XYZ file of C-alpha atoms in Angstrom:
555
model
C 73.029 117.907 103.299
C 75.335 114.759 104.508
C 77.709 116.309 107.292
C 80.717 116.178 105.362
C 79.529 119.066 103.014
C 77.943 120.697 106.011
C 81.699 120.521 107.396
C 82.705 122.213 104.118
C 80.612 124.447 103.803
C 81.168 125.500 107.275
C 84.405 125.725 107.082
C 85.022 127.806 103.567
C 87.012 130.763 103.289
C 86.737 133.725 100.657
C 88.476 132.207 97.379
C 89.158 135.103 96.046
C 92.534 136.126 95.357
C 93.618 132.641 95.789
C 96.098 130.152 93.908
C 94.432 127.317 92.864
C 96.069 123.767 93.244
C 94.544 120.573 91.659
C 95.412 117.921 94.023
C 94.562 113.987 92.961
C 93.024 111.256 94.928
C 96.693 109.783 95.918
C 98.382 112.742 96.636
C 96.532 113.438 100.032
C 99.390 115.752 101.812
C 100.472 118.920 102.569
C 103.919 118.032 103.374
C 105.612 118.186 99.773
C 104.739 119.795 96.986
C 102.973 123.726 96.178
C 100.623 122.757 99.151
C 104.083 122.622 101.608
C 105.108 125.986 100.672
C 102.358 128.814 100.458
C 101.264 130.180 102.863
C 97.384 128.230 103.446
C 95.570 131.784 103.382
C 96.777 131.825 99.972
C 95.958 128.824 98.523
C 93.427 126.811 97.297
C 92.789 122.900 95.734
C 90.535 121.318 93.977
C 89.386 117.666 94.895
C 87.298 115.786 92.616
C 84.974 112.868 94.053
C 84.034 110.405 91.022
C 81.671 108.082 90.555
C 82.592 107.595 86.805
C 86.026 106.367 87.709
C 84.912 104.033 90.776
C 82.803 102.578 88.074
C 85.359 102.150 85.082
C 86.593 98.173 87.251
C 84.589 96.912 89.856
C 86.954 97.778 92.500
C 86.717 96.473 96.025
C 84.373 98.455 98.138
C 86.779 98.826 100.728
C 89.456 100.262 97.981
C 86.653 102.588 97.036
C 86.246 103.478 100.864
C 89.565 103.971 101.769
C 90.746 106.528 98.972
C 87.070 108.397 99.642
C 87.264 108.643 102.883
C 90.833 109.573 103.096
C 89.955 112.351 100.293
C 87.128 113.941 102.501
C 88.914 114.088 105.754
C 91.666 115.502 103.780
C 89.769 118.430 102.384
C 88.471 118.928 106.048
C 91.851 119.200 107.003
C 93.307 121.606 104.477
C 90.023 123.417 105.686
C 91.198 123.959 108.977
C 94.405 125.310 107.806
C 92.875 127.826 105.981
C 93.056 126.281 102.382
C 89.902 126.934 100.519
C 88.161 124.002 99.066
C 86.901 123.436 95.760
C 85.313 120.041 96.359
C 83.284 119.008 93.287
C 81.568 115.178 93.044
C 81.046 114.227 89.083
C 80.378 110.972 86.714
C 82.872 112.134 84.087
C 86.243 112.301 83.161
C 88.720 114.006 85.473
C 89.753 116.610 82.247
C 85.835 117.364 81.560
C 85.324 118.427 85.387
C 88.405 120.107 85.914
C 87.841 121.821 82.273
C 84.785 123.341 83.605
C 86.397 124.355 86.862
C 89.472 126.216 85.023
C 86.894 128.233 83.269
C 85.753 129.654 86.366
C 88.622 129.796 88.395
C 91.874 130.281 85.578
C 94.575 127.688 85.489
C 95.442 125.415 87.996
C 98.661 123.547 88.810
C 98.891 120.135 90.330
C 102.519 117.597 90.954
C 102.870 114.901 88.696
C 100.177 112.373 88.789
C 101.579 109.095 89.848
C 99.222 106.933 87.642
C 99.814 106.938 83.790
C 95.746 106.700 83.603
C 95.105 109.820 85.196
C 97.959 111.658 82.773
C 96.352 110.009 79.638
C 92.843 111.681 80.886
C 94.330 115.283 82.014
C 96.554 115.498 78.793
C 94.443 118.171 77.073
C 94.555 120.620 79.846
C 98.101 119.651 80.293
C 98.635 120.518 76.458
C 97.086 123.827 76.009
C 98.609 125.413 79.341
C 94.979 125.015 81.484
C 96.857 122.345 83.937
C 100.681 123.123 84.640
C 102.338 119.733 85.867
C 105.334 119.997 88.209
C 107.277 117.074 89.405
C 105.794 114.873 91.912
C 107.933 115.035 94.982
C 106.570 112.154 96.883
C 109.630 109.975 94.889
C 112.581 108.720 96.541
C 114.425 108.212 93.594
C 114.651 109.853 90.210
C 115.067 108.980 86.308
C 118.504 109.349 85.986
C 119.269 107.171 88.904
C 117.211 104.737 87.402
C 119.481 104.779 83.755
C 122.681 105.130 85.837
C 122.096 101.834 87.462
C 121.035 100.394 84.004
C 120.053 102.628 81.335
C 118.676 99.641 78.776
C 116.553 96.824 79.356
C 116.959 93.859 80.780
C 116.547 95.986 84.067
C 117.068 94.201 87.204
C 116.001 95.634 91.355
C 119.140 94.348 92.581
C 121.571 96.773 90.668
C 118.871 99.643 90.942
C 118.802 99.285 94.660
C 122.297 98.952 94.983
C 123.366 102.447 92.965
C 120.403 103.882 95.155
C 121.581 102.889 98.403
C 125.159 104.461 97.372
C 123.666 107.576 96.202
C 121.844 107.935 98.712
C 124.004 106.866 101.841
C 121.231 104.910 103.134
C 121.961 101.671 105.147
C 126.146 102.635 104.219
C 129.235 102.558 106.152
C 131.340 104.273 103.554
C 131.242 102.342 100.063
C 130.284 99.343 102.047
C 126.716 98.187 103.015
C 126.154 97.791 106.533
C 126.457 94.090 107.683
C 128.716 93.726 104.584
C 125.554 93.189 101.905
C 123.515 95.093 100.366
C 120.466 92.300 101.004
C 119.484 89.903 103.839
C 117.023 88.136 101.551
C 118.519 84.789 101.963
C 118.033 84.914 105.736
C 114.676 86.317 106.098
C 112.718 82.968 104.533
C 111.499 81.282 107.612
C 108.330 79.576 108.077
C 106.279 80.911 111.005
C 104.829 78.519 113.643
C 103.559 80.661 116.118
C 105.815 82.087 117.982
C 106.427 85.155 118.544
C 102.909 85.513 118.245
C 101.891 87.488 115.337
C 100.489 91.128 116.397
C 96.431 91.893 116.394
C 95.565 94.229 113.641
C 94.874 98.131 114.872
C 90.719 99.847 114.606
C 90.187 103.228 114.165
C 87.323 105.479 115.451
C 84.385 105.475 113.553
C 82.893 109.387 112.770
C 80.510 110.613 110.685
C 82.591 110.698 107.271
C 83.579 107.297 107.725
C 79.732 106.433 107.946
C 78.899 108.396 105.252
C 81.492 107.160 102.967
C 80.144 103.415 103.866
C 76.794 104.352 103.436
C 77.716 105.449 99.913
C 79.778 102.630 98.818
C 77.384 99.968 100.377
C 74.497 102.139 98.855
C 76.228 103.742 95.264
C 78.495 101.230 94.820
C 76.315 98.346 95.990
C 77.639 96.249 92.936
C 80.971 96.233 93.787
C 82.528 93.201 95.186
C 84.467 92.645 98.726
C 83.824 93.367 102.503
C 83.843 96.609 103.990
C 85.210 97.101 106.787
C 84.819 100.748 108.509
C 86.405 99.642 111.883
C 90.203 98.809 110.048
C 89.622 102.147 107.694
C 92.305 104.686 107.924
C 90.927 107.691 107.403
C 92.041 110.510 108.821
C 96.074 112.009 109.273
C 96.054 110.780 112.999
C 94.739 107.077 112.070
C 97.423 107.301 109.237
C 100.025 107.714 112.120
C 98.715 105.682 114.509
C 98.665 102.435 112.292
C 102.477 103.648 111.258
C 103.103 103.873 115.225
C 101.341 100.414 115.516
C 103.735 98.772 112.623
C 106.855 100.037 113.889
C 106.159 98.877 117.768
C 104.567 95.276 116.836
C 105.723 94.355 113.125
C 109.222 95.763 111.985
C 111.247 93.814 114.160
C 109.938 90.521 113.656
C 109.528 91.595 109.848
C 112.206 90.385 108.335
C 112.820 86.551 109.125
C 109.121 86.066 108.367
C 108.453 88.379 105.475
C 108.137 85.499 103.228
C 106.175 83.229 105.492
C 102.064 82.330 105.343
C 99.883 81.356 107.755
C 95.699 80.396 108.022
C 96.484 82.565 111.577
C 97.301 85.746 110.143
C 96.881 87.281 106.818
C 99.747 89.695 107.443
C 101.584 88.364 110.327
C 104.503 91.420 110.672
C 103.945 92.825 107.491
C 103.163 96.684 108.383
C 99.709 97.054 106.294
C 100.945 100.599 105.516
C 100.960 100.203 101.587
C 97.589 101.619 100.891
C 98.320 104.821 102.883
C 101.571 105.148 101.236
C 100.466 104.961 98.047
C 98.029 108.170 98.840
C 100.864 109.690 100.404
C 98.975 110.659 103.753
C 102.125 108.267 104.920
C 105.405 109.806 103.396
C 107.778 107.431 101.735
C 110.634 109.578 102.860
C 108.881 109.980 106.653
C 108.426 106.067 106.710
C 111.983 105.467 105.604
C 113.743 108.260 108.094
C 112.043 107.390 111.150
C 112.470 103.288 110.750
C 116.708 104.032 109.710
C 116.195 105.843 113.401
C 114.906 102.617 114.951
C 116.335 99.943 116.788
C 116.080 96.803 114.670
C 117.632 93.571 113.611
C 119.329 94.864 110.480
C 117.831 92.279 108.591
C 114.144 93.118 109.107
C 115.598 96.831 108.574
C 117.516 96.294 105.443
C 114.124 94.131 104.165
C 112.120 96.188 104.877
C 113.854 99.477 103.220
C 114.347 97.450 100.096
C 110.399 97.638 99.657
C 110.354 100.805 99.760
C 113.267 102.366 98.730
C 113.791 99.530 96.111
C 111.439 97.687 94.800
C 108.602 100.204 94.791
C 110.717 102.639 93.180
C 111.813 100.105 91.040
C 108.401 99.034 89.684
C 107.345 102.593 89.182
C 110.468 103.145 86.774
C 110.141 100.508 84.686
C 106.197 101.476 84.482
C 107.266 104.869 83.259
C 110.164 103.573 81.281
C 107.831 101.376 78.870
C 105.092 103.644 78.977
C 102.566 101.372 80.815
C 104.457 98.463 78.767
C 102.993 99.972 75.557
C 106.222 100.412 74.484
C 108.868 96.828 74.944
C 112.045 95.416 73.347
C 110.141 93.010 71.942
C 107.765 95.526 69.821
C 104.259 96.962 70.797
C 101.997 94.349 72.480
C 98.028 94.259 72.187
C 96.559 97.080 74.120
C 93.091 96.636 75.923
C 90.491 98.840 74.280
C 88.718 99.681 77.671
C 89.392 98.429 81.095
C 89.174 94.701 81.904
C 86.807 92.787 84.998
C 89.243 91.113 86.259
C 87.102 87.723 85.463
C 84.030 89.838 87.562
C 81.382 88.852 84.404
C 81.889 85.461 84.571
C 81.541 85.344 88.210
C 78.443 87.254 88.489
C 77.207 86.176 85.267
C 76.554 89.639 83.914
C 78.590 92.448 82.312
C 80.176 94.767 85.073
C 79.439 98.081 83.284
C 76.280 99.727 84.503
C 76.689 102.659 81.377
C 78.462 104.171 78.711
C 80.045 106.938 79.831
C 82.195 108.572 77.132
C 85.800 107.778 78.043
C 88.738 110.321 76.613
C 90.202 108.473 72.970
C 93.181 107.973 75.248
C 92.128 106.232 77.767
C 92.010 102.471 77.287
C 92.218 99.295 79.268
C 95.858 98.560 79.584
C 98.755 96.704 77.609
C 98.346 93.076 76.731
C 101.997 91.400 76.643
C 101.563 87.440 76.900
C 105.108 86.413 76.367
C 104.428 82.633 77.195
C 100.953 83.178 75.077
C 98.823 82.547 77.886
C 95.077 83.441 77.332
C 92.561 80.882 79.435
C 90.011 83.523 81.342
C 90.161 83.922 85.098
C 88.300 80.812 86.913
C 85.508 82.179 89.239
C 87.900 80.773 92.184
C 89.503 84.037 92.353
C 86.262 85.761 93.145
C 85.312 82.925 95.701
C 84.324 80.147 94.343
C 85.929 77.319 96.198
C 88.388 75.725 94.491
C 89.399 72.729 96.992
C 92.729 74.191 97.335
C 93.256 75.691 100.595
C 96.076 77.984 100.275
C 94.329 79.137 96.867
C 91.165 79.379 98.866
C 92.487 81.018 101.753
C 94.173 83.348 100.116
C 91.289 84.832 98.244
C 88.821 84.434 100.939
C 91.199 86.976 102.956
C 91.172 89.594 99.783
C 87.521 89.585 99.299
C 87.384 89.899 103.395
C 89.771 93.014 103.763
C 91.418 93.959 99.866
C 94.910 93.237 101.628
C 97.596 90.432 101.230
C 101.300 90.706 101.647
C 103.663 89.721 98.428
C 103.910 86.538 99.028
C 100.414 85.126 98.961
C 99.678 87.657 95.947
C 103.132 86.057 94.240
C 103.239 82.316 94.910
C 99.593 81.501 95.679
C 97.684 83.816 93.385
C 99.906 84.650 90.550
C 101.980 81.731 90.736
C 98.578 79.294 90.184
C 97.080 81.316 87.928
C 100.291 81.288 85.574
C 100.648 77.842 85.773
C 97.414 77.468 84.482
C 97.651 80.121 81.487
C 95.372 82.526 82.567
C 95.403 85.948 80.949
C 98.126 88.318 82.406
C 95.536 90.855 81.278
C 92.960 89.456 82.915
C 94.785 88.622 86.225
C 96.497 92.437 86.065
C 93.393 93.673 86.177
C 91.967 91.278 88.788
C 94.574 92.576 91.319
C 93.869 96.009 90.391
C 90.143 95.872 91.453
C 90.900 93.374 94.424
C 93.595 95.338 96.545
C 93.427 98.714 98.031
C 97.009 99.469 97.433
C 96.762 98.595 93.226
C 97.500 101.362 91.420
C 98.269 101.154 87.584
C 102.549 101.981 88.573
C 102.848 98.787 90.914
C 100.171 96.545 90.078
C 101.207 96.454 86.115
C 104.735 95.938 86.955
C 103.913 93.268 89.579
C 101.570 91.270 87.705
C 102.504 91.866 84.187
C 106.382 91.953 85.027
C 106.508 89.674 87.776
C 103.538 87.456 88.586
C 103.344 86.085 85.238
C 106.058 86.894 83.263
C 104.205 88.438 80.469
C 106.891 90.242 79.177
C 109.721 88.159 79.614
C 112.880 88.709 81.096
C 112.385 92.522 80.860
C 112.466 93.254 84.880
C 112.939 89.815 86.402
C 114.899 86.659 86.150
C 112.620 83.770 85.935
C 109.103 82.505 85.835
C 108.076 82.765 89.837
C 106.270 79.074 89.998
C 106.337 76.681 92.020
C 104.810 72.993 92.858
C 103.322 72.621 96.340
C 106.642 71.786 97.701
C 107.265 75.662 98.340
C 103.914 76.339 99.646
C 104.023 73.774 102.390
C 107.313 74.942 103.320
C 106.286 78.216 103.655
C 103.099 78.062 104.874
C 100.251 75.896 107.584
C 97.955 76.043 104.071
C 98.759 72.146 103.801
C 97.710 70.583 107.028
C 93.780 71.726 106.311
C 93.817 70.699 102.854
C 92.149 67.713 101.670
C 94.855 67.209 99.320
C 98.708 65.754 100.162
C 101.520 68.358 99.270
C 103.486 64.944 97.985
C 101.121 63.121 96.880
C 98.160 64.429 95.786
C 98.235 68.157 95.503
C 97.931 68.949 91.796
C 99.716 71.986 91.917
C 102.793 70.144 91.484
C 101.465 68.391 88.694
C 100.706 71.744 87.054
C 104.443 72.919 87.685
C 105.970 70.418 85.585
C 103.140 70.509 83.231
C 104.229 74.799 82.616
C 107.568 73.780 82.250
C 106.938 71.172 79.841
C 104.550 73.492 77.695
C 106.777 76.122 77.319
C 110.157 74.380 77.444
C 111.051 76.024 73.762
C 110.824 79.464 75.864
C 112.373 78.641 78.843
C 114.990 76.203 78.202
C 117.471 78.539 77.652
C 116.997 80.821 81.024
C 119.911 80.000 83.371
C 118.019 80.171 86.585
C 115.860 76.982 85.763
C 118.470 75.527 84.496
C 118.246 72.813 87.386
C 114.231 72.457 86.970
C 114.488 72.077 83.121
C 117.255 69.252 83.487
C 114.277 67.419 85.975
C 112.125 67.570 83.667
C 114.146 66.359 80.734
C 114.450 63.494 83.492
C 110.750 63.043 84.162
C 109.556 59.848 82.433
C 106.937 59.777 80.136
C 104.146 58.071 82.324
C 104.883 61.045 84.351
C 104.663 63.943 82.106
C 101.222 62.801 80.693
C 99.759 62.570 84.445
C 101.156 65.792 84.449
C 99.157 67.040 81.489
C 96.674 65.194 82.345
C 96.579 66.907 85.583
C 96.759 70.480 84.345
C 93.422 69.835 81.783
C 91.712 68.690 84.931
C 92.492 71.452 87.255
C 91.615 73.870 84.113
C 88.481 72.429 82.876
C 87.515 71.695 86.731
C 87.800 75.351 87.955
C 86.727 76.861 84.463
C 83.331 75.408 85.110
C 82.881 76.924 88.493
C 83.324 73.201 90.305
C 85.615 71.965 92.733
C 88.699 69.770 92.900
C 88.688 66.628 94.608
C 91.069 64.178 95.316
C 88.605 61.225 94.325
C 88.039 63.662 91.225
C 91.738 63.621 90.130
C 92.980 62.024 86.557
């Protein structure tokens, strides 16, 4: 018996008499929720370890190590309290398991899961009474803030965050902001050359669940792409504090002017890594927000920072909800993905990802398909490693496969800005950031990807298109000086800027923010709008056969 079940088992009281709790993989707490309230002696949850859904994407094996690991040294932990623990590993659907386990121990009651595929899966417990939902308290905001900042699409952050700061009297003086604006944005876009030097990332202690866990995913999950990493795991509720103490004594002050900025010297320069732990609550939203307010900080690395939280990740997880997974748009009803997508992972490895045929619930399925710009090429094998010649490209994914982290910029204007300026699937690249990153979750990474990172359904949450030429990347970013290609010159990636805009001019002409861009291209002479296109069928024909670009190469 491995010595977390020995722990267990140790550790298990009499369940009798008890009232049982399901509790999902991201709601690891005991600090909101039923679990907050009763008294521990009283109580007791059910935690399911799958196999079946660690295999339904090829997720990153450090993904798959930080949610397991987190899960066991939860249980052990609601153990010591006194909880009893129901702690039951399957290679089935969550609502077959937890079927079985109602049966034997009556009806359970769980909050709200956060992720619309683990509602889809639990609905027929949920329907006949076996599952009682009640709401998920680990939300800073709620619905009908949402629709009284906007209560119809086109929905925008901006006017969300602002009616939630008011409501909410966070970052206020009165009815004005603090500083005299609700964002600092504009000021917190500089480059970063070095100074102040950007902090070394925090280790945890290794102990025996952590080896076990990576002796399962390196042994189980062997297939799975990425590096694991047990030294930078998170695991238990003091590592979960002690990387939030690490982030606000080394990153939050610096955060702001350099939120935007990229660097070959540090993946995450003061960005606080504290995403994936937030997102299985064993950091509190709420906690994390109270305690930096009580800080002393630049307000603009304050003010940036809370607008993550408080509004664009509330934001995102709205708009998810709103358009049920984006099933559901102004537009009409796009294609929907009859089982989940590889990210690109079969063309990579050159073989199908799925190692069986496990029998899915009819309504589960593999995500909505918006294209609004029609995009459809297939994910080039650069984005699982490949080399591409393109050093920020390059860079960028070396550092996901290496640790299943990057900040929003890389994952906005490296990754999802190339990959849209080359047509790639949104599908396809949606689901490529939801098996790359620990933090991806179907709530943010949809809305990110599908919403954001490549506009697939239009101006529903954001403005614009977010591309760019190289011109923003070597401003931002040290990516330039080790690439064998010339930002003005030679880089293609300007090439393939003009080249989108030119392709889908009849979509975008019209959209008031490019406005300027679209009146330089109607300027762009015709010699240079065919190097352009010539440009963009090299870099797509170059990288869709697994070679690499070259500036001797180039059309």
């Amino acid at each position: 018996m491995s010595s977390f079940y020995q722990l267990i088992n140790d550790r298990k009281p009499e369940p009798i008499g008890r009232r049982w709790l399901y509790v999902p993989y991201d709601q690891l707490t005991d600090r909101i929720g039923p679990l907050a309230r009763g008294n521990p002696r009283d109580l007791g949850i059910v935690l399911v370890e799958n196999s079946w859904k660690a295999g339904r994407r090829p997720y990153h094996k450090q993904k798959l190590a930080l949610v397991l690991a987190n899960q066991r040294h939860f249980a052990l932990e609601q153990a010591a309290r006194g909880v009893a623990v129901r702690y039951v590993h399957t290679h089935a659907p969550y609502s077959q398991v937890l079927s079985e386990v109602v049966s034997e121990l009556g009806g359970l009651t769980a909050m709200r899961p956060a992720e619309r595929e683990l509602r889809a899966d639990l609905e027929p417990l949920i329907a006949d009474g076996r599952l009682e939902l009640v709401a998920h308290e680990g939300w800073l905001t709620t619905t009908e803030q949402f629709q009284a900042a906007r209560s119809t699409p086109p929905w925008r952050m901006d006017s969300f965050y602002r009616h939630v700061r008011r409501a909410t009297d966070i970052l206020m003086d009165g009815e004005v902001p603090r500083g005299g604006k609700f964002s600092f944005d504009t000021e917190n876009r500089r480059a970063w050359s070095g100074d102040p030097p950007a902090p070394d990332l925090p280790t945890f202690p290794l102990d025996d669940v952590k080896s076990e866990v990576g002796d399962l995913v390196e042994g189980r999950f062997a297939r799975h792409p990425g590096r694991l990493d047990l030294s930078t795991l998170p695991a238990t509720s003091a590592d979960a504090q002690a990387l939030w103490g690490w982030a606000q004594r080394e990153c939050l002050a610096d955060f702001g002017p350099y939120q935007d900025a990229m660097s070959l010297g540090s993946a995450s320069l003061f960005h606080t890594r504290i995403s994936g732990l937030l997102n299985l609550h064993r950091l509190l939203p709420a906690e994390v927000v109270r305690q930096a307010l009580e800080l002393d900080l630049p307000l603009a690395s304050l003010e940036g920072f809370i607008r993550q939280i408080l509004g664009w990740r509330e934001f995102v997880r709205h708009v998810h909800e709103a358009t049920d997974g984006f099933r559901v748009l102004p537009s009409g009803s796009p294609a929907v993905a009859q089982r989940p997508g590889d990210g690109g992972y079969a063309g990579w490895a050159g073989a199908p990802w799925r190692e069986d045929e496990t029998e899915s619930p009819d309504a589960l399925d593999g995500g909505a398909a918006p294209s609004a710009l029609a995009s459809e090429s297939p994910m080039p094998s650069t984005y699982w490693g490949t080399p591409s010649g393109l050093q920020c490209l390059d860079q960028v994914v070396s550092e996901v496969w290496g640790s299943a982290y990057g900040h929003h910029i890389t994952r906005l204007m490296v990754l999802a800005n190339i990959a849209t300026l080359l047509d790639i699937s949104p599908r396809q690249l949606t689901d490529w950031f939801w098996v790359a990153y620990a933090d991806a979750y179907d709530w943010v990474v949809e809305p990110n990807v599908l919403g954001m990172g490549s506009f697939a359904v239009g101006g529903l949450m954001t403005t614009k298109p977010y591309v760019s030429g190289a011109a923003y990347i070597q401003r931002m970013s040290d990516y330039c000086t080790s690439c064998r290609f010339d930002p003005k010159t030679t880089c293609p990636i300007t090439g393939l800027y003009w080249a989108f805009l030119d392709r889908h001019r009849a979509q975008l002409r019209d959209n008031p923010r490019l406005r300027l861009a679209m009146a330089s291209l109607r300027k762009r002479s015709e010699e240079k709008r065919l190097q352009d296109e010539a440009s963009f069928r090299w870099v797509s024909e170059t990288l869709a056969a697994g070679r690499t670009l070259s500036p001797e190469d180039s059309p």
